[in-house]
XYZ file of C-alpha atoms in Angstrom:
578
model
C 59.688 82.376 1.930
C 61.047 78.802 1.555
C 58.489 77.540 3.626
C 56.251 79.505 1.489
C 57.632 78.057 -1.713
C 57.144 74.199 -0.093
C 53.625 74.754 0.868
C 52.431 76.423 -2.418
C 54.747 75.457 -5.651
C 56.757 72.247 -4.342
C 53.365 70.544 -3.504
C 51.593 71.399 -6.405
C 54.432 69.808 -8.480
C 54.550 67.086 -5.885
C 50.846 66.462 -6.365
C 51.380 66.454 -10.378
C 53.920 63.997 -10.106
C 52.078 62.108 -7.789
C 48.776 61.639 -10.177
C 51.456 61.200 -13.356
C 53.056 58.205 -11.685
C 49.459 56.910 -11.134
C 48.103 57.341 -14.447
C 51.000 55.829 -15.791
C 51.016 53.104 -13.573
C 47.282 52.743 -14.683
C 48.782 52.866 -18.500
C 51.142 50.450 -18.464
C 48.870 47.845 -16.712
C 46.151 48.663 -19.142
C 48.120 48.904 -21.902
C 49.774 45.377 -20.900
C 46.910 43.749 -20.540
C 45.583 45.068 -23.974
C 48.890 43.920 -25.449
C 48.777 40.179 -24.182
C 44.698 40.167 -25.234
C 45.549 41.012 -28.680
C 48.602 38.887 -28.752
C 46.991 35.774 -26.974
C 44.300 36.263 -29.781
C 46.758 36.195 -32.373
C 48.171 33.204 -31.275
C 44.928 31.413 -30.527
C 44.297 32.470 -34.444
C 47.575 31.258 -35.597
C 47.369 28.043 -33.643
C 44.083 27.231 -34.750
C 45.362 27.546 -38.516
C 48.393 25.432 -37.702
C 46.620 22.926 -36.228
C 44.226 22.703 -38.799
C 47.204 22.008 -41.390
C 48.391 19.746 -39.444
C 45.610 17.750 -38.403
C 44.511 17.974 -42.655
C 48.064 16.415 -43.055
C 47.888 13.721 -40.493
C 44.345 12.734 -41.112
C 45.234 12.573 -44.973
C 48.040 10.154 -44.528
C 46.150 7.887 -42.070
C 43.141 7.865 -44.755
C 45.904 6.421 -47.202
C 47.211 4.142 -44.723
C 43.853 2.603 -44.004
C 43.198 2.567 -47.651
C 46.435 0.769 -48.335
C 45.231 -1.302 -45.776
C 42.721 -2.591 -47.332
C 44.191 -3.119 -50.851
C 46.418 -5.502 -48.882
C 44.186 -7.047 -47.686
C 42.408 -7.873 -51.204
C 45.708 -9.046 -52.755
C 44.176 -13.314 -53.601
C 47.892 -14.254 -52.671
C 47.019 -13.917 -48.873
C 44.931 -16.819 -49.282
C 46.646 -19.020 -51.104
C 48.059 -20.864 -47.878
C 51.856 -20.655 -49.501
C 53.980 -19.507 -47.108
C 56.425 -18.043 -49.068
C 54.303 -16.571 -52.014
C 52.273 -14.797 -48.721
C 55.789 -13.123 -47.586
C 56.633 -12.164 -51.081
C 53.441 -10.686 -51.707
C 53.595 -8.950 -48.040
C 56.892 -7.601 -49.056
C 56.409 -6.640 -52.528
C 53.473 -4.619 -51.612
C 55.740 -2.664 -49.239
C 58.528 -2.077 -51.925
C 55.637 -1.043 -54.438
C 53.916 1.166 -52.049
C 54.526 4.840 -51.243
C 53.494 4.460 -47.905
C 54.951 4.693 -44.378
C 54.729 1.020 -43.517
C 57.826 -0.961 -41.722
C 56.417 -4.508 -41.548
C 53.531 -5.992 -43.235
C 51.431 -9.066 -41.493
C 48.692 -11.409 -42.324
C 46.849 -13.974 -40.257
C 44.803 -16.362 -41.896
C 41.436 -17.301 -40.550
C 43.011 -20.482 -39.128
C 45.233 -18.077 -37.150
C 48.757 -18.627 -38.841
C 50.761 -15.427 -39.064
C 52.900 -14.650 -42.586
C 55.419 -11.741 -42.645
C 57.176 -9.755 -45.287
C 60.436 -10.630 -42.830
C 59.233 -14.346 -42.669
C 62.974 -15.371 -41.385
C 62.519 -13.001 -38.583
C 59.237 -14.200 -37.655
C 60.250 -17.462 -37.473
C 63.086 -16.542 -35.283
C 60.702 -14.906 -33.022
C 57.948 -17.215 -32.608
C 60.781 -19.951 -31.707
C 62.732 -17.605 -29.330
C 60.135 -15.129 -27.991
C 56.383 -16.985 -28.716
C 55.982 -14.064 -30.764
C 51.961 -13.257 -31.219
C 51.497 -9.622 -31.489
C 50.238 -10.052 -34.774
C 47.478 -12.416 -33.549
C 46.665 -9.771 -30.707
C 46.319 -7.283 -33.139
C 44.078 -9.572 -35.758
C 42.058 -10.382 -32.210
C 41.062 -7.218 -31.853
C 40.399 -5.845 -35.410
C 36.571 -5.378 -36.145
C 34.804 -8.028 -37.997
C 32.892 -4.971 -39.793
C 35.587 -4.488 -43.119
C 36.946 -1.225 -41.533
C 40.676 -0.273 -40.846
C 41.445 -0.146 -37.410
C 44.244 1.770 -35.906
C 46.300 -0.057 -32.722
C 47.720 1.750 -29.857
C 51.300 2.593 -29.649
C 53.459 -0.760 -28.692
C 57.013 -1.919 -29.156
C 57.244 -3.851 -32.165
C 60.345 -6.734 -31.793
C 60.464 -6.880 -35.559
C 61.553 -3.456 -36.434
C 62.753 -2.676 -32.576
C 61.097 0.354 -32.615
C 57.619 1.900 -31.066
C 55.100 2.097 -33.658
C 51.316 1.771 -34.723
C 49.684 -1.146 -36.602
C 46.519 -0.265 -39.007
C 44.851 -3.761 -39.669
C 41.930 -4.878 -41.855
C 39.702 -8.069 -41.800
C 38.252 -9.120 -45.009
C 35.715 -11.529 -46.350
C 37.553 -14.545 -45.686
C 38.380 -14.083 -42.057
C 41.936 -13.111 -42.693
C 43.539 -10.151 -41.761
C 46.022 -8.119 -43.185
C 48.192 -5.454 -40.769
C 50.880 -3.035 -41.429
C 52.949 -1.490 -38.965
C 53.552 2.169 -39.724
C 56.722 3.983 -39.855
C 56.298 6.954 -37.091
C 59.308 9.002 -38.576
C 56.940 9.383 -42.108
C 53.967 10.781 -39.261
C 56.577 13.341 -37.989
C 57.464 14.668 -41.422
C 53.728 15.127 -42.440
C 53.940 17.037 -39.030
C 56.592 18.949 -39.589
C 55.696 20.086 -43.744
C 52.223 21.586 -41.832
C 54.252 23.692 -39.840
C 56.328 24.863 -42.240
C 58.786 27.281 -41.111
C 57.312 27.724 -37.800
C 59.531 26.181 -34.916
C 56.487 25.462 -32.643
C 57.153 22.707 -30.601
C 54.606 19.633 -30.197
C 53.299 16.287 -28.947
C 51.774 13.932 -30.887
C 50.064 11.278 -28.510
C 47.146 8.353 -29.078
C 43.770 8.789 -26.938
C 45.589 6.609 -24.291
C 48.136 9.269 -23.609
C 50.875 7.330 -25.495
C 53.556 9.516 -27.123
C 53.685 9.505 -31.021
C 56.235 11.480 -32.043
C 57.019 15.302 -30.124
C 59.924 18.191 -30.861
C 59.850 19.675 -26.792
C 62.022 23.206 -26.191
C 65.367 22.507 -24.483
C 64.735 24.112 -21.278
C 61.835 22.054 -20.014
C 61.025 18.584 -18.558
C 59.387 16.439 -20.981
C 58.253 14.370 -17.761
C 56.463 17.839 -17.157
C 55.019 18.524 -20.227
C 53.553 15.157 -20.511
C 52.219 15.342 -17.410
C 50.465 18.603 -18.135
C 49.512 16.840 -21.834
C 47.311 14.357 -20.268
C 45.895 15.788 -17.704
C 44.888 19.312 -18.700
C 41.446 19.749 -20.758
C 41.696 23.140 -21.085
C 41.952 24.239 -24.933
C 44.807 26.441 -24.158
C 46.527 26.754 -20.431
C 49.913 28.970 -19.083
C 52.352 27.436 -17.115
C 55.822 28.130 -15.949
C 58.276 25.348 -16.733
C 60.680 24.511 -13.517
C 59.451 27.389 -11.611
C 60.793 30.105 -14.291
C 60.094 30.114 -18.242
C 56.614 31.031 -18.830
C 55.038 28.973 -21.430
C 51.323 28.120 -23.250
C 49.938 24.676 -24.291
C 47.623 24.487 -26.978
C 45.396 21.546 -27.550
C 43.930 19.737 -31.041
C 41.373 17.558 -31.197
C 40.129 17.390 -34.489
C 41.026 14.182 -35.937
C 38.516 12.465 -38.169
C 40.437 9.765 -38.682
C 41.558 8.410 -34.703
C 41.415 9.769 -31.797
C 45.056 11.197 -31.615
C 45.787 14.586 -29.383
C 48.218 16.962 -30.970
C 49.569 19.721 -28.661
C 51.592 22.633 -29.320
C 54.057 24.445 -26.486
C 54.695 28.173 -27.094
C 57.637 29.645 -25.189
C 56.561 32.974 -24.044
C 59.736 34.371 -22.998
C 59.724 36.333 -25.945
C 56.267 38.018 -25.683
C 57.094 39.287 -22.191
C 60.567 40.370 -23.208
C 58.435 42.631 -26.008
C 56.082 43.387 -23.203
C 58.916 44.502 -21.158
C 60.328 46.334 -23.740
C 56.885 48.140 -24.379
C 56.643 49.398 -20.792
C 60.533 50.513 -20.864
C 59.210 52.463 -23.682
C 56.449 54.010 -22.088
C 58.194 54.640 -18.759
C 60.537 56.495 -20.434
C 57.967 58.514 -22.942
C 56.113 59.351 -19.688
C 58.818 60.128 -17.373
C 60.067 62.600 -20.695
C 56.191 63.939 -20.866
C 56.254 64.685 -17.228
C 59.261 66.329 -17.041
C 58.254 68.610 -19.894
C 54.615 69.371 -18.157
C 56.617 69.882 -14.971
C 58.651 72.625 -16.456
C 55.611 73.990 -17.990
C 53.594 74.261 -14.709
C 56.576 75.853 -12.945
C 56.842 78.341 -15.209
C 52.817 78.885 -15.394
C 52.660 78.488 -11.543
C 55.774 80.802 -11.004
C 53.266 83.579 -13.142
C 50.918 83.356 -10.047
C 52.904 82.213 -7.036
C 55.947 84.879 -7.159
C 52.906 87.504 -6.794
C 51.979 85.674 -3.807
C 55.443 85.081 -2.676
C 56.517 88.738 -2.902
C 53.139 89.383 -0.316
C 54.281 87.237 1.613
C 57.646 88.281 2.352
C 55.825 92.058 2.513
C 53.745 91.133 5.328
C 56.510 89.362 7.197
C 58.526 92.263 6.908
C 55.671 94.415 8.356
C 54.623 92.021 11.301
C 56.848 92.851 13.992
C 56.178 96.313 13.269
C 54.306 98.657 15.252
C 51.549 99.361 12.942
C 50.482 97.770 9.594
C 49.671 101.007 7.604
C 53.103 100.603 5.990
C 51.667 97.922 3.712
C 51.564 98.269 -0.116
C 49.322 96.342 -1.824
C 50.330 95.249 -5.190
C 49.434 96.631 -8.767
C 47.917 93.996 -10.615
C 44.802 93.666 -12.582
C 43.782 89.937 -11.436
C 42.617 88.326 -8.209
C 45.728 88.360 -6.753
C 45.894 92.494 -6.864
C 42.193 92.109 -5.431
C 43.470 90.201 -2.581
C 46.538 92.496 -1.854
C 44.051 95.375 -1.986
C 41.652 93.754 0.434
C 44.312 92.644 2.938
C 45.659 96.241 2.816
C 42.528 97.274 3.963
C 41.829 94.626 6.165
C 45.701 95.582 7.618
C 44.552 99.082 8.341
C 41.446 98.391 10.223
C 43.460 95.818 12.135
C 46.216 98.636 12.997
C 43.749 101.059 14.324
C 41.558 98.564 16.590
C 45.227 97.163 17.686
C 45.820 101.284 18.445
C 43.069 102.163 20.588
C 42.954 98.461 22.409
C 46.766 98.747 23.265
C 45.812 102.632 24.581
C 42.782 100.928 26.402
C 44.756 98.297 28.337
C 47.578 100.914 29.218
C 45.164 103.387 30.701
C 43.151 100.371 32.837
C 46.801 98.985 33.828
C 47.913 102.167 34.922
C 44.713 103.005 36.783
C 44.594 99.596 38.548
C 48.572 99.943 40.031
C 47.698 104.003 41.043
C 44.049 102.507 42.859
C 46.197 99.817 44.714
C 48.849 102.044 45.536
C 46.445 104.487 46.666
C 44.836 101.828 48.950
C 47.888 100.977 50.250
C 49.212 104.568 51.595
C 46.568 105.440 53.473
C 46.681 102.149 55.202
C 50.329 102.303 55.955
C 50.138 106.445 57.070
C 47.447 105.569 59.203
C 49.791 102.776 60.911
C 52.471 105.118 61.333
C 50.500 108.339 62.455
C 48.587 106.449 64.881
C 52.112 105.125 66.428
C 53.489 108.912 66.397
C 50.773 109.451 68.255
C 51.730 106.572 70.328
C 54.925 108.261 71.099
C 53.749 111.686 71.782
C 51.296 110.410 74.613
C 54.061 108.222 76.591
C 56.244 111.507 76.596
C 58.748 110.046 73.935
C 59.473 113.223 72.087
C 63.156 112.674 71.243
C 62.171 109.678 69.399
C 60.118 111.474 66.955
C 62.388 113.048 64.638
C 63.910 109.940 63.736
C 60.503 108.346 63.187
C 59.576 111.515 60.808
C 62.467 111.293 59.038
C 62.299 107.347 58.080
C 58.639 107.755 57.332
C 59.596 110.257 54.974
C 61.881 108.204 53.699
C 58.937 105.401 52.950
C 56.446 108.089 52.125
C 59.168 109.370 49.456
C 59.104 105.594 47.680
C 55.597 105.706 47.585
C 54.980 108.982 45.364
C 55.385 109.001 41.871
C 59.099 110.607 42.155
C 60.138 107.167 42.420
C 59.239 104.805 39.461
C 57.490 101.806 39.961
C 60.397 99.520 40.045
C 63.439 99.974 42.320
C 66.340 97.842 43.173
C 65.935 95.179 45.783
C 68.778 96.964 47.823
C 66.495 100.066 47.704
C 63.798 98.093 48.706
C 65.560 96.631 51.751
C 66.565 99.685 52.959
C 62.884 100.858 52.835
C 62.007 97.870 54.894
C 64.829 98.731 57.483
C 63.467 101.877 57.663
C 59.989 100.595 58.651
C 61.537 98.735 61.165
C 63.294 101.761 62.729
C 59.520 103.265 62.922
C 58.385 99.900 64.652
C 61.329 99.613 67.080
C 60.797 102.875 68.347
C 57.378 101.998 69.185
C 57.862 98.528 70.526
C 61.793 98.874 71.598
C 63.628 95.731 71.238
C 60.905 93.032 71.450
C 62.031 91.810 67.645
C 64.737 92.448 65.433
C 65.156 92.113 61.739
C 67.631 89.999 59.742
C 68.573 90.576 55.664
C 70.218 87.863 53.649
C 70.832 89.152 50.193
C 73.800 88.546 47.823
C 75.303 91.344 46.091
C 74.309 90.695 42.853
C 71.172 89.807 43.954
C 70.738 93.391 45.567
C 71.366 95.115 42.283
C 67.949 93.458 40.358
C 65.012 95.061 40.036
C 61.753 94.538 41.653
C 58.268 96.597 42.232
C 58.436 99.027 44.773
C 56.968 98.583 48.808
C 56.522 94.846 48.450
C 58.668 93.748 51.552
C 57.262 96.857 54.052
C 53.413 95.283 54.134
C 54.545 91.902 55.037
C 56.764 93.411 57.682
C 53.613 95.399 58.611
C 51.813 92.129 58.934
C 54.551 90.381 61.063
C 54.502 92.877 63.504
C 51.306 93.829 63.897
C 49.862 90.176 64.022
C 52.914 88.006 64.774
C 54.606 89.802 67.117
C 51.987 91.626 69.118
C 52.247 89.043 71.854
C 55.625 88.609 71.564
C 57.437 90.511 74.443
C 61.503 89.890 74.009
C 63.263 87.210 71.319
C 61.123 88.134 68.088
C 62.936 87.853 64.786
C 61.699 88.587 61.410
C 64.432 87.026 58.359
C 64.520 88.479 54.849
C 66.256 86.008 52.667
C 66.758 86.615 48.827
C 67.214 83.392 46.573
C 67.833 82.761 43.375
C 65.948 79.787 41.498
C 66.756 79.805 37.757
C 65.027 82.701 36.103
C 62.928 83.663 39.509
C 64.499 85.815 42.067
C 62.622 84.809 45.502
C 62.671 86.984 48.378
C 61.270 84.651 51.785
C 60.095 86.836 55.288
C 59.792 84.237 57.799
C 58.788 85.368 61.532
C 58.747 83.081 64.565
C 55.275 84.922 66.051
C 52.509 83.467 67.031
C 51.213 81.862 63.503
C 48.215 81.434 62.471
C 45.704 78.553 61.845
C 44.953 76.552 58.316
C 41.806 78.527 57.792
C 43.128 82.199 58.739
C 46.150 81.718 56.149
C 44.255 80.184 53.834
C 41.799 83.517 53.712
C 44.799 86.169 54.190
C 45.235 86.443 50.716
C 41.364 86.257 49.905
C 40.024 89.527 48.424
C 36.127 88.224 49.442
C 37.019 88.005 53.220
C 36.031 90.496 55.407
C 36.799 91.634 58.853
C 40.727 90.796 60.984
C 41.785 87.552 58.983
C 42.042 90.013 55.528
C 44.934 91.684 55.200
C 44.472 94.869 52.703
C 48.301 95.393 52.483
C 49.051 91.784 51.218
C 46.201 91.491 49.046
C 47.185 94.696 47.362
C 51.186 93.649 46.953
C 50.252 90.387 45.709
C 47.949 91.500 42.949
C 50.313 94.325 42.272
C 53.160 91.444 41.531
C 50.155 89.421 39.161
C 49.545 92.981 37.123
C 53.438 93.251 36.376
C 54.519 89.952 35.708
C 51.574 87.244 35.415
C 49.457 84.403 37.213
C 52.703 82.770 37.648
C 54.185 85.036 40.478
C 53.261 86.894 43.546
C 52.780 85.781 47.110
C 52.688 82.526 49.097
C 51.413 82.243 52.711
C 52.637 79.175 54.846
C 52.074 79.221 58.425
C 51.587 77.381 61.295
C 49.964 77.994 64.748
C 52.564 78.696 67.626
C 55.480 78.122 65.496
C 55.457 81.515 62.864
C 54.819 82.713 59.321
C 56.527 82.435 56.159
C 55.808 84.279 53.198
C 57.642 83.298 49.525
C 57.523 86.617 47.198
C 57.900 85.186 43.602
C 59.609 87.609 41.328
C 60.833 87.494 37.692
C 64.690 88.022 37.654
C 64.920 91.456 36.163
C 68.815 92.879 35.978
C 68.237 96.012 34.253
C 65.510 98.690 33.871
C 65.061 98.298 30.019
C 63.982 94.495 30.903
C 61.675 95.987 33.510
C 60.201 98.183 30.549
C 59.912 95.545 28.067
C 58.291 93.113 30.430
C 55.547 95.655 32.066
C 54.817 96.828 28.063
C 54.132 93.203 27.272
C 51.842 92.577 30.342
C 50.059 95.907 29.472
C 49.316 94.411 25.993
């Protein structure tokens, strides 16, 4: 019953759970991909808006700075040649202007430098040969447009800065150093409440300002900012936390680049939370479906289970006619009725075949027994005739008594099986007849333990072997002949060995001795019939085995099943008949 249950209901549930797990896994994969796809699209849209605002703020600042530098270049006092007047004008412009200037300079056509901090400029010129304003003036285009420098370290303000410069019609160049903190404020104003981290660099990759996440190496971020060309890339910082880098390049007033760094740990936390919800809901649904499936399947499985149990109950009985079909108006009921009809037909056919096999088995045994008795009777009567001719009439009564005992063993009054002890006694009675005929030319020795003497064997299996030894093995021996019978046990096999020291046979005669297809003197009818009877009773693994050597003797092994009771005998014979 349990095996049936495993093979139907459990396998059905196992299959359902397996399919459910596969579908759940596929759902989680698809759902995760869709979730990330939608999220990334939303991020792209959000970052595009953020980048547009930030770029517009910075462009607006740079446009105002350039316009302010242009206005600075038009101040008349800058071309007066009076150092004090020029310095005051440059300082006054910084104070009056609301732009993000830290220092202002002017380089006239004669390459003389002026600054809003004249004292500091004079000191730097004397101590450090400071000439950065000259370098910026040389790099300023002569077309009158304002230009931005690259990032550099200003000794005047002891900080990194970027200069905006413009050359006027008189050949002088106005220069203003930017306050990069003001640039960062504009970017933060553009980001508003957003906590997006960012990096603003020049076209050459120098960092203008930045705000980086605390768990990311600044070197790693800056390296990616300078090497990656994709608009959006994903990477893992320090081999762990996931990040995504967005790039904005839409500046109109400069070749600056703006990068946004998004920490995606929260994204993956949300994804894992979604997966956990999905797994939990899937588990609940699968449990509910398994319970429903078990209930529905039991409606169909239980009748089949009862049908299987009923078949198992009648499996060991004699007939299948006791099968009772299930009373159901569905396919299971129809199957049950068809099984009942089939079992009835099987029962009829089986009974018929069993009866036919038993009749055939009994007929074959009768034929073999009928072949054995005339053969033995012919030899025995021939011996009695010889005794009478020789005038040994006093020996005829014991010979007849022994003959009657042996013939009685061959009648139906004695069953097909006798104890080994009875079989040995019958053999000794036969040897009494042979000794009356041949005298003391040979003798019989028997070795059989008492526990084996009580075992059951087919009757008259040793007499044909002894007869073959006497008439063929001992025919040329005048004195000292010996026939030895030994019974031994080999696991569950009873071995009865008959050995003589007669003339023996060559290999060809030995091989032909049990061959039913041979004819003439080589063939031994008694041995052939005995071997056939043993095989009919016990099967092909049992019977006679003959070994002989010319001039040495012959050894016959009888292999039998170990049978201790008549009930065991009847059971084995019944199995072989079937």
